[in-house]
Amino acid sequence: MNIVYLNNIKVSPNNKISLYNGSFLYGINCFEGVRGYYVEEKKETKIFLLDEHLDRLYSSIKYLKFNFSIKKNKLKSDIYNIIDKEKIKEDIYIRITVFVGSDSSWAETDDIEYFISIRSMKSNLNKILNRKLFISKYKRITKNSIPPSIKAGANYLNSRYSKLEAISNGFDDSLMLTNNNFISESSGSCIFFIKDDSLYTPSLNCDILGSITRSFILNNSKNIFNYIFEDEIKVSDLSNFDCCFVVGTMIELQLISKINEINYNNNSTLLKRFIKEFTLNIKKKLHQN
């Protein structure tokens, strides 16, 4: 399944935009990716943390100074209406993109359009992957240059450089550092570490995108870990941790078995307990919708 609605009108997924479009030429757009899960007991597809994703989208819109006329509740209603109209009853990935609609300059702020695309995407929570990360030579973008708190299309060039570098070195993905050489994030996902009874993750000051999944974990893991730390983490600290994993809306949760030459133990009892609780908390949240 692959469905696209442009300005709330259904179009072909292969619908073309002008080659002179500002978003195409300069990457001037912001977006959110949201998961929908089919809940068998309710015979419905439920959207996971939609309000939180829309809050971040409108924050990005404000940063980009887009004069976007569609209100948050209208956009939310559009998404639910599409799911009802198309009779969608499966796991899905929803992308909401807000972009410059005209053939204008990179400074355009007024002619702003949006599209909602929905495609099939099975959950991997029942089959969690192991990945290897490579510490990238490309530093993470900073709030003093291109603010990483904005989920903008152009920001992902930074992730692309680092990911391709990692792949060329025989790894699955990258781990980026701040300009001060603290751990930041992977190419599109936030990173967590476990040591003894504690959970660690880079703070928001470490040039990360404020991940919705990251916040969900921090808010729902206090009964599992005795201590949760959001802090600056040095490269030299990496060998001190027992376990490592990354999270994000699209990837959900993936275990990290190796960072450069450092190996992690993914058979930890505490890690297994966390994964079980994480999955249960998602199901609980979906049933509350």
mmCIF file with all atom_site columns, C-alpha atoms in Angstrom, residues 32-223:
data_model
loop_
_atom_site.group_PDB
_atom_site.id
_atom_site.type_symbol
_atom_site.label_atom_id
_atom_site.label_alt_id
_atom_site.label_comp_id
_atom_site.label_asym_id
_atom_site.label_entity_id
_atom_site.label_seq_id
_atom_site.pdbx_PDB_ins_code
_atom_site.Cartn_x
_atom_site.Cartn_y
_atom_site.Cartn_z
_atom_site.occupancy
_atom_site.B_iso_or_equiv
_atom_site.pdbx_formal_charge
_atom_site.auth_seq_id
_atom_site.auth_comp_id
_atom_site.auth_asym_id
_atom_site.auth_atom_id
_atom_site.pdbx_PDB_model_num
ATOM 1   C CA . GLU A 1 32  ? 7.382   13.976 10.601 1.00 0.00 ? 32  GLU A CA 1
ATOM 2   C CA . GLY A 1 33  ? 7.333   10.207 10.305 1.00 0.00 ? 33  GLY A CA 1
ATOM 3   C CA . VAL A 1 34  ? 4.687   8.491  12.439 1.00 0.00 ? 34  VAL A CA 1
ATOM 4   C CA . ARG A 1 35  ? 3.993   4.802  13.034 1.00 0.00 ? 35  ARG A CA 1
ATOM 5   C CA . GLY A 1 36  ? 0.558   3.257  12.919 1.00 0.00 ? 36  GLY A CA 1
ATOM 6   C CA . TYR A 1 37  ? -0.013  -0.216 14.386 1.00 0.00 ? 37  TYR A CA 1
ATOM 7   C CA . TYR A 1 38  ? -2.871  -2.555 13.645 1.00 0.00 ? 38  TYR A CA 1
ATOM 8   C CA . VAL A 1 39  ? -4.473  -3.537 16.954 1.00 0.00 ? 39  VAL A CA 1
ATOM 9   C CA . GLU A 1 40  ? -6.106  -6.927 16.493 1.00 0.00 ? 40  GLU A CA 1
ATOM 10  C CA . GLU A 1 41  ? -8.343  -6.638 19.570 1.00 0.00 ? 41  GLU A CA 1
ATOM 11  C CA . LYS A 1 42  ? -9.875  -3.414 18.295 1.00 0.00 ? 42  LYS A CA 1
ATOM 12  C CA . LYS A 1 43  ? -9.719  -4.294 14.568 1.00 0.00 ? 43  LYS A CA 1
ATOM 13  C CA . GLU A 1 44  ? -8.270  -0.825 14.011 1.00 0.00 ? 44  GLU A CA 1
ATOM 14  C CA . THR A 1 45  ? -5.029  0.840  12.991 1.00 0.00 ? 45  THR A CA 1
ATOM 15  C CA . LYS A 1 46  ? -3.938  3.100  15.832 1.00 0.00 ? 46  LYS A CA 1
ATOM 16  C CA . ILE A 1 47  ? -1.463  5.955  15.419 1.00 0.00 ? 47  ILE A CA 1
ATOM 17  C CA . PHE A 1 48  ? 1.381   6.027  17.946 1.00 0.00 ? 48  PHE A CA 1
ATOM 18  C CA . LEU A 1 49  ? 2.108   9.389  19.638 1.00 0.00 ? 49  LEU A CA 1
ATOM 19  C CA . LEU A 1 50  ? 0.571   11.491 16.871 1.00 0.00 ? 50  LEU A CA 1
ATOM 20  C CA . ASP A 1 51  ? 0.062   14.574 19.063 1.00 0.00 ? 51  ASP A CA 1
ATOM 21  C CA . GLU A 1 52  ? 3.725   14.572 20.088 1.00 0.00 ? 52  GLU A CA 1
ATOM 22  C CA . HIS A 1 53  ? 4.842   14.277 16.464 1.00 0.00 ? 53  HIS A CA 1
ATOM 23  C CA . LEU A 1 54  ? 2.555   17.107 15.365 1.00 0.00 ? 54  LEU A CA 1
ATOM 24  C CA . ASP A 1 55  ? 3.832   19.332 18.173 1.00 0.00 ? 55  ASP A CA 1
ATOM 25  C CA . ARG A 1 56  ? 7.380   18.822 16.881 1.00 0.00 ? 56  ARG A CA 1
ATOM 26  C CA . LEU A 1 57  ? 6.262   19.393 13.282 1.00 0.00 ? 57  LEU A CA 1
ATOM 27  C CA . TYR A 1 58  ? 4.733   22.749 14.149 1.00 0.00 ? 58  TYR A CA 1
ATOM 28  C CA . SER A 1 59  ? 7.877   23.665 16.059 1.00 0.00 ? 59  SER A CA 1
ATOM 29  C CA . SER A 1 60  ? 9.879   22.942 12.885 1.00 0.00 ? 60  SER A CA 1
ATOM 30  C CA . ILE A 1 61  ? 7.415   24.991 10.825 1.00 0.00 ? 61  ILE A CA 1
ATOM 31  C CA . LYS A 1 62  ? 7.942   27.932 13.170 1.00 0.00 ? 62  LYS A CA 1
ATOM 32  C CA . TYR A 1 63  ? 11.751  27.638 12.962 1.00 0.00 ? 63  TYR A CA 1
ATOM 33  C CA . LEU A 1 64  ? 11.602  27.644 9.152  1.00 0.00 ? 64  LEU A CA 1
ATOM 34  C CA . LYS A 1 65  ? 9.307   30.697 9.269  1.00 0.00 ? 65  LYS A CA 1
ATOM 35  C CA . PHE A 1 66  ? 6.717   29.004 7.079  1.00 0.00 ? 66  PHE A CA 1
ATOM 36  C CA . ASN A 1 67  ? 3.376   30.817 6.972  1.00 0.00 ? 67  ASN A CA 1
ATOM 37  C CA . PHE A 1 68  ? 1.402   27.581 7.098  1.00 0.00 ? 68  PHE A CA 1
ATOM 38  C CA . SER A 1 69  ? -2.359  28.093 7.233  1.00 0.00 ? 69  SER A CA 1
ATOM 39  C CA . ILE A 1 70  ? -3.420  24.556 8.219  1.00 0.00 ? 70  ILE A CA 1
ATOM 40  C CA . LYS A 1 71  ? -4.084  24.292 11.952 1.00 0.00 ? 71  LYS A CA 1
ATOM 41  C CA . LYS A 1 72  ? -2.833  21.327 13.983 1.00 0.00 ? 72  LYS A CA 1
ATOM 42  C CA . ASN A 1 73  ? -6.292  19.899 14.685 1.00 0.00 ? 73  ASN A CA 1
ATOM 43  C CA . LYS A 1 74  ? -7.193  20.080 10.977 1.00 0.00 ? 74  LYS A CA 1
ATOM 44  C CA . LEU A 1 75  ? -4.030  18.213 10.012 1.00 0.00 ? 75  LEU A CA 1
ATOM 45  C CA . LYS A 1 76  ? -4.717  15.595 12.669 1.00 0.00 ? 76  LYS A CA 1
ATOM 46  C CA . SER A 1 77  ? -8.279  15.210 11.402 1.00 0.00 ? 77  SER A CA 1
ATOM 47  C CA . ASP A 1 78  ? -7.012  14.829 7.808  1.00 0.00 ? 78  ASP A CA 1
ATOM 48  C CA . ILE A 1 79  ? -4.795  11.914 8.837  1.00 0.00 ? 79  ILE A CA 1
ATOM 49  C CA . TYR A 1 80  ? -7.553  10.050 10.655 1.00 0.00 ? 80  TYR A CA 1
ATOM 50  C CA . ASN A 1 81  ? -9.984  10.702 7.791  1.00 0.00 ? 81  ASN A CA 1
ATOM 51  C CA . ILE A 1 82  ? -7.570  9.199  5.264  1.00 0.00 ? 82  ILE A CA 1
ATOM 52  C CA . ILE A 1 83  ? -7.169  6.053  7.386  1.00 0.00 ? 83  ILE A CA 1
ATOM 53  C CA . ASP A 1 84  ? -10.962 5.712  7.644  1.00 0.00 ? 84  ASP A CA 1
ATOM 54  C CA . LYS A 1 85  ? -11.611 6.522  3.985  1.00 0.00 ? 85  LYS A CA 1
ATOM 55  C CA . GLU A 1 86  ? -8.964  4.119  2.700  1.00 0.00 ? 86  GLU A CA 1
ATOM 56  C CA . LYS A 1 87  ? -10.017 1.415  5.192  1.00 0.00 ? 87  LYS A CA 1
ATOM 57  C CA . ILE A 1 88  ? -6.449  0.916  6.343  1.00 0.00 ? 88  ILE A CA 1
ATOM 58  C CA . LYS A 1 89  ? -6.080  -2.066 8.660  1.00 0.00 ? 89  LYS A CA 1
ATOM 59  C CA . GLU A 1 90  ? -2.365  -2.876 8.840  1.00 0.00 ? 90  GLU A CA 1
ATOM 60  C CA . ASP A 1 91  ? 0.919   -1.584 10.244 1.00 0.00 ? 91  ASP A CA 1
ATOM 61  C CA . ILE A 1 92  ? 1.799   1.653  8.465  1.00 0.00 ? 92  ILE A CA 1
ATOM 62  C CA . TYR A 1 93  ? 4.285   4.499  8.255  1.00 0.00 ? 93  TYR A CA 1
ATOM 63  C CA . ILE A 1 94  ? 2.827   7.994  7.853  1.00 0.00 ? 94  ILE A CA 1
ATOM 64  C CA . ARG A 1 95  ? 4.947   10.861 6.578  1.00 0.00 ? 95  ARG A CA 1
ATOM 65  C CA . ILE A 1 96  ? 3.661   14.447 6.827  1.00 0.00 ? 96  ILE A CA 1
ATOM 66  C CA . THR A 1 97  ? 5.778   16.856 4.766  1.00 0.00 ? 97  THR A CA 1
ATOM 67  C CA . VAL A 1 98  ? 5.404   20.645 4.722  1.00 0.00 ? 98  VAL A CA 1
ATOM 68  C CA . PHE A 1 99  ? 7.218   22.315 1.848  1.00 0.00 ? 99  PHE A CA 1
ATOM 69  C CA . VAL A 1 100 ? 7.549   25.310 -0.475 1.00 0.00 ? 100 VAL A CA 1
ATOM 70  C CA . GLY A 1 101 ? 4.918   24.780 -3.146 1.00 0.00 ? 101 GLY A CA 1
ATOM 71  C CA . SER A 1 102 ? 5.953   27.359 -5.730 1.00 0.00 ? 102 SER A CA 1
ATOM 72  C CA . ASP A 1 103 ? 8.781   27.924 -8.200 1.00 0.00 ? 103 ASP A CA 1
ATOM 73  C CA . SER A 1 104 ? 10.362  30.529 -5.992 1.00 0.00 ? 104 SER A CA 1
ATOM 74  C CA . SER A 1 105 ? 13.547  31.353 -4.143 1.00 0.00 ? 105 SER A CA 1
ATOM 75  C CA . TRP A 1 106 ? 14.994  29.581 -1.136 1.00 0.00 ? 106 TRP A CA 1
ATOM 76  C CA . ALA A 1 107 ? 13.738  32.521 0.965  1.00 0.00 ? 107 ALA A CA 1
ATOM 77  C CA . GLU A 1 108 ? 10.041  31.813 0.228  1.00 0.00 ? 108 GLU A CA 1
ATOM 78  C CA . THR A 1 109 ? 7.855   31.719 3.362  1.00 0.00 ? 109 THR A CA 1
ATOM 79  C CA . ASP A 1 110 ? 4.295   32.163 2.070  1.00 0.00 ? 110 ASP A CA 1
ATOM 80  C CA . ASP A 1 111 ? 3.455   29.585 -0.603 1.00 0.00 ? 111 ASP A CA 1
ATOM 81  C CA . ILE A 1 112 ? 3.512   26.568 1.693  1.00 0.00 ? 112 ILE A CA 1
ATOM 82  C CA . GLU A 1 113 ? 1.840   23.237 0.923  1.00 0.00 ? 113 GLU A CA 1
ATOM 83  C CA . TYR A 1 114 ? 1.777   19.805 2.533  1.00 0.00 ? 114 TYR A CA 1
ATOM 84  C CA . PHE A 1 115 ? 1.341   16.167 1.700  1.00 0.00 ? 115 PHE A CA 1
ATOM 85  C CA . ILE A 1 116 ? 0.501   13.086 3.722  1.00 0.00 ? 116 ILE A CA 1
ATOM 86  C CA . SER A 1 117 ? 1.819   9.749  2.502  1.00 0.00 ? 117 SER A CA 1
ATOM 87  C CA . ILE A 1 118 ? 0.896   6.405  4.034  1.00 0.00 ? 118 ILE A CA 1
ATOM 88  C CA . ARG A 1 119 ? 2.613   3.163  3.167  1.00 0.00 ? 119 ARG A CA 1
ATOM 89  C CA . SER A 1 120 ? 2.730   -0.355 4.503  1.00 0.00 ? 120 SER A CA 1
ATOM 90  C CA . MET A 1 121 ? 5.466   -0.956 7.061  1.00 0.00 ? 121 MET A CA 1
ATOM 91  C CA . LYS A 1 122 ? 5.515   -4.003 9.309  1.00 0.00 ? 122 LYS A CA 1
ATOM 92  C CA . SER A 1 123 ? 6.704   -3.598 12.879 1.00 0.00 ? 123 SER A CA 1
ATOM 93  C CA . ASN A 1 124 ? 10.042  -5.196 13.782 1.00 0.00 ? 124 ASN A CA 1
ATOM 94  C CA . LEU A 1 125 ? 9.392   -5.254 17.523 1.00 0.00 ? 125 LEU A CA 1
ATOM 95  C CA . ASN A 1 126 ? 9.036   -9.038 17.437 1.00 0.00 ? 126 ASN A CA 1
ATOM 96  C CA . LYS A 1 127 ? 12.322  -9.422 15.562 1.00 0.00 ? 127 LYS A CA 1
ATOM 97  C CA . ILE A 1 128 ? 14.794  -6.860 16.863 1.00 0.00 ? 128 ILE A CA 1
ATOM 98  C CA . LEU A 1 129 ? 17.936  -6.464 14.753 1.00 0.00 ? 129 LEU A CA 1
ATOM 99  C CA . ASN A 1 130 ? 21.554  -6.215 15.848 1.00 0.00 ? 130 ASN A CA 1
ATOM 100 C CA . ARG A 1 131 ? 23.586  -3.423 14.260 1.00 0.00 ? 131 ARG A CA 1
ATOM 101 C CA . LYS A 1 132 ? 27.194  -2.234 14.193 1.00 0.00 ? 132 LYS A CA 1
ATOM 102 C CA . LEU A 1 133 ? 28.046  1.480  14.421 1.00 0.00 ? 133 LEU A CA 1
ATOM 103 C CA . PHE A 1 134 ? 31.090  3.318  13.101 1.00 0.00 ? 134 PHE A CA 1
ATOM 104 C CA . ILE A 1 135 ? 32.220  6.560  14.738 1.00 0.00 ? 135 ILE A CA 1
ATOM 105 C CA . SER A 1 136 ? 32.043  9.108  11.943 1.00 0.00 ? 136 SER A CA 1
ATOM 106 C CA . LYS A 1 137 ? 34.553  11.776 11.019 1.00 0.00 ? 137 LYS A CA 1
ATOM 107 C CA . TYR A 1 138 ? 31.560  13.974 10.136 1.00 0.00 ? 138 TYR A CA 1
ATOM 108 C CA . LYS A 1 139 ? 30.481  15.987 13.168 1.00 0.00 ? 139 LYS A CA 1
ATOM 109 C CA . ARG A 1 140 ? 26.816  16.405 14.018 1.00 0.00 ? 140 ARG A CA 1
ATOM 110 C CA . ILE A 1 141 ? 25.214  19.684 12.908 1.00 0.00 ? 141 ILE A CA 1
ATOM 111 C CA . THR A 1 142 ? 24.981  22.238 15.692 1.00 0.00 ? 142 THR A CA 1
ATOM 112 C CA . LYS A 1 143 ? 22.360  24.716 16.872 1.00 0.00 ? 143 LYS A CA 1
ATOM 113 C CA . ASN A 1 144 ? 24.771  27.516 15.889 1.00 0.00 ? 144 ASN A CA 1
ATOM 114 C CA . SER A 1 145 ? 24.719  26.462 12.242 1.00 0.00 ? 145 SER A CA 1
ATOM 115 C CA . ILE A 1 146 ? 21.764  24.235 11.262 1.00 0.00 ? 146 ILE A CA 1
ATOM 116 C CA . PRO A 1 147 ? 19.672  23.581 14.388 1.00 0.00 ? 147 PRO A CA 1
ATOM 117 C CA . PRO A 1 148 ? 19.318  19.783 14.835 1.00 0.00 ? 148 PRO A CA 1
ATOM 118 C CA . SER A 1 149 ? 16.070  20.273 16.782 1.00 0.00 ? 149 SER A CA 1
ATOM 119 C CA . ILE A 1 150 ? 14.344  21.004 13.448 1.00 0.00 ? 150 ILE A CA 1
ATOM 120 C CA . LYS A 1 151 ? 13.244  17.883 11.575 1.00 0.00 ? 151 LYS A CA 1
ATOM 121 C CA . ALA A 1 152 ? 14.108  19.400 8.205  1.00 0.00 ? 152 ALA A CA 1
ATOM 122 C CA . GLY A 1 153 ? 14.909  17.533 5.013  1.00 0.00 ? 153 GLY A CA 1
ATOM 123 C CA . ALA A 1 154 ? 18.197  19.365 4.465  1.00 0.00 ? 154 ALA A CA 1
ATOM 124 C CA . ASN A 1 155 ? 19.445  18.352 7.929  1.00 0.00 ? 155 ASN A CA 1
ATOM 125 C CA . TYR A 1 156 ? 19.550  14.724 6.797  1.00 0.00 ? 156 TYR A CA 1
ATOM 126 C CA . LEU A 1 157 ? 22.477  15.404 4.446  1.00 0.00 ? 157 LEU A CA 1
ATOM 127 C CA . ASN A 1 158 ? 24.597  15.363 7.600  1.00 0.00 ? 158 ASN A CA 1
ATOM 128 C CA . SER A 1 159 ? 23.266  11.875 8.401  1.00 0.00 ? 159 SER A CA 1
ATOM 129 C CA . ARG A 1 160 ? 23.748  10.715 4.809  1.00 0.00 ? 160 ARG A CA 1
ATOM 130 C CA . TYR A 1 161 ? 27.445  11.606 4.797  1.00 0.00 ? 161 TYR A CA 1
ATOM 131 C CA . SER A 1 162 ? 28.073  9.705  8.008  1.00 0.00 ? 162 SER A CA 1
ATOM 132 C CA . LYS A 1 163 ? 25.954  6.664  7.085  1.00 0.00 ? 163 LYS A CA 1
ATOM 133 C CA . LEU A 1 164 ? 27.658  6.183  3.717  1.00 0.00 ? 164 LEU A CA 1
ATOM 134 C CA . GLU A 1 165 ? 31.032  6.499  5.437  1.00 0.00 ? 165 GLU A CA 1
ATOM 135 C CA . ALA A 1 166 ? 30.009  3.780  7.915  1.00 0.00 ? 166 ALA A CA 1
ATOM 136 C CA . ILE A 1 167 ? 28.808  1.440  5.173  1.00 0.00 ? 167 ILE A CA 1
ATOM 137 C CA . SER A 1 168 ? 32.042  1.897  3.218  1.00 0.00 ? 168 SER A CA 1
ATOM 138 C CA . ASN A 1 169 ? 33.911  0.771  6.349  1.00 0.00 ? 169 ASN A CA 1
ATOM 139 C CA . GLY A 1 170 ? 31.839  -2.409 6.710  1.00 0.00 ? 170 GLY A CA 1
ATOM 140 C CA . PHE A 1 171 ? 29.404  -1.160 9.385  1.00 0.00 ? 171 PHE A CA 1
ATOM 141 C CA . ASP A 1 172 ? 25.610  -0.814 9.351  1.00 0.00 ? 172 ASP A CA 1
ATOM 142 C CA . ASP A 1 173 ? 25.348  2.785  10.466 1.00 0.00 ? 173 ASP A CA 1
ATOM 143 C CA . SER A 1 174 ? 27.206  5.703  11.978 1.00 0.00 ? 174 SER A CA 1
ATOM 144 C CA . LEU A 1 175 ? 27.624  7.311  15.367 1.00 0.00 ? 175 LEU A CA 1
ATOM 145 C CA . MET A 1 176 ? 28.180  11.064 15.200 1.00 0.00 ? 176 MET A CA 1
ATOM 146 C CA . LEU A 1 177 ? 29.958  13.291 17.688 1.00 0.00 ? 177 LEU A CA 1
ATOM 147 C CA . THR A 1 178 ? 29.401  16.909 18.660 1.00 0.00 ? 178 THR A CA 1
ATOM 148 C CA . ASN A 1 179 ? 31.993  19.550 17.825 1.00 0.00 ? 179 ASN A CA 1
ATOM 149 C CA . ASN A 1 180 ? 33.270  19.024 21.386 1.00 0.00 ? 180 ASN A CA 1
ATOM 150 C CA . ASN A 1 181 ? 33.648  15.282 20.713 1.00 0.00 ? 181 ASN A CA 1
ATOM 151 C CA . PHE A 1 182 ? 30.788  14.096 22.904 1.00 0.00 ? 182 PHE A CA 1
ATOM 152 C CA . ILE A 1 183 ? 28.439  11.341 21.695 1.00 0.00 ? 183 ILE A CA 1
ATOM 153 C CA . SER A 1 184 ? 25.492  12.795 19.779 1.00 0.00 ? 184 SER A CA 1
ATOM 154 C CA . GLU A 1 185 ? 23.330  10.333 17.825 1.00 0.00 ? 185 GLU A CA 1
ATOM 155 C CA . SER A 1 186 ? 23.261  7.849  14.982 1.00 0.00 ? 186 SER A CA 1
ATOM 156 C CA . SER A 1 187 ? 22.093  8.779  11.486 1.00 0.00 ? 187 SER A CA 1
ATOM 157 C CA . GLY A 1 188 ? 18.412  9.215  12.281 1.00 0.00 ? 188 GLY A CA 1
ATOM 158 C CA . SER A 1 189 ? 18.164  7.578  15.693 1.00 0.00 ? 189 SER A CA 1
ATOM 159 C CA . CYS A 1 190 ? 18.989  8.331  19.322 1.00 0.00 ? 190 CYS A CA 1
ATOM 160 C CA . ILE A 1 191 ? 21.355  6.149  21.300 1.00 0.00 ? 191 ILE A CA 1
ATOM 161 C CA . PHE A 1 192 ? 21.083  4.633  24.787 1.00 0.00 ? 192 PHE A CA 1
ATOM 162 C CA . PHE A 1 193 ? 23.503  2.710  26.999 1.00 0.00 ? 193 PHE A CA 1
ATOM 163 C CA . ILE A 1 194 ? 23.013  0.438  30.009 1.00 0.00 ? 194 ILE A CA 1
ATOM 164 C CA . LYS A 1 195 ? 25.526  0.050  32.814 1.00 0.00 ? 195 LYS A CA 1
ATOM 165 C CA . ASP A 1 196 ? 24.642  -2.042 35.888 1.00 0.00 ? 196 ASP A CA 1
ATOM 166 C CA . ASP A 1 197 ? 21.179  -0.762 36.929 1.00 0.00 ? 197 ASP A CA 1
ATOM 167 C CA . SER A 1 198 ? 21.355  2.579  35.081 1.00 0.00 ? 198 SER A CA 1
ATOM 168 C CA . LEU A 1 199 ? 20.303  3.969  31.704 1.00 0.00 ? 199 LEU A CA 1
ATOM 169 C CA . TYR A 1 200 ? 22.375  6.629  29.929 1.00 0.00 ? 200 TYR A CA 1
ATOM 170 C CA . THR A 1 201 ? 21.675  8.793  26.890 1.00 0.00 ? 201 THR A CA 1
ATOM 171 C CA . PRO A 1 202 ? 23.166  12.012 25.453 1.00 0.00 ? 202 PRO A CA 1
ATOM 172 C CA . SER A 1 203 ? 21.364  15.126 26.640 1.00 0.00 ? 203 SER A CA 1
ATOM 173 C CA . LEU A 1 204 ? 19.453  17.525 24.389 1.00 0.00 ? 204 LEU A CA 1
ATOM 174 C CA . ASN A 1 205 ? 22.533  19.780 24.530 1.00 0.00 ? 205 ASN A CA 1
ATOM 175 C CA . CYS A 1 206 ? 24.461  17.177 22.526 1.00 0.00 ? 206 CYS A CA 1
ATOM 176 C CA . ASP A 1 207 ? 23.030  18.318 19.172 1.00 0.00 ? 207 ASP A CA 1
ATOM 177 C CA . ILE A 1 208 ? 20.430  15.554 18.969 1.00 0.00 ? 208 ILE A CA 1
ATOM 178 C CA . LEU A 1 209 ? 16.995  15.726 17.436 1.00 0.00 ? 209 LEU A CA 1
ATOM 179 C CA . GLY A 1 210 ? 14.551  15.562 20.331 1.00 0.00 ? 210 GLY A CA 1
ATOM 180 C CA . SER A 1 211 ? 13.328  12.057 19.501 1.00 0.00 ? 211 SER A CA 1
ATOM 181 C CA . ILE A 1 212 ? 9.702   11.238 20.327 1.00 0.00 ? 212 ILE A CA 1
ATOM 182 C CA . THR A 1 213 ? 10.657  7.621  21.036 1.00 0.00 ? 213 THR A CA 1
ATOM 183 C CA . ARG A 1 214 ? 13.517  8.793  23.261 1.00 0.00 ? 214 ARG A CA 1
ATOM 184 C CA . SER A 1 215 ? 11.097  10.863 25.356 1.00 0.00 ? 215 SER A CA 1
ATOM 185 C CA . PHE A 1 216 ? 8.669   7.939  25.534 1.00 0.00 ? 216 PHE A CA 1
ATOM 186 C CA . ILE A 1 217 ? 11.430  5.723  26.924 1.00 0.00 ? 217 ILE A CA 1
ATOM 187 C CA . LEU A 1 218 ? 12.605  8.300  29.461 1.00 0.00 ? 218 LEU A CA 1
ATOM 188 C CA . ASN A 1 219 ? 9.053   8.764  30.704 1.00 0.00 ? 219 ASN A CA 1
ATOM 189 C CA . ASN A 1 220 ? 8.236   5.061  30.950 1.00 0.00 ? 220 ASN A CA 1
ATOM 190 C CA . SER A 1 221 ? 11.399  3.379  32.218 1.00 0.00 ? 221 SER A CA 1
ATOM 191 C CA . LYS A 1 222 ? 11.677  4.638  35.780 1.00 0.00 ? 222 LYS A CA 1
ATOM 192 C CA . ASN A 1 223 ? 10.370  1.343  37.147 1.00 0.00 ? 223 ASN A CA 1
#
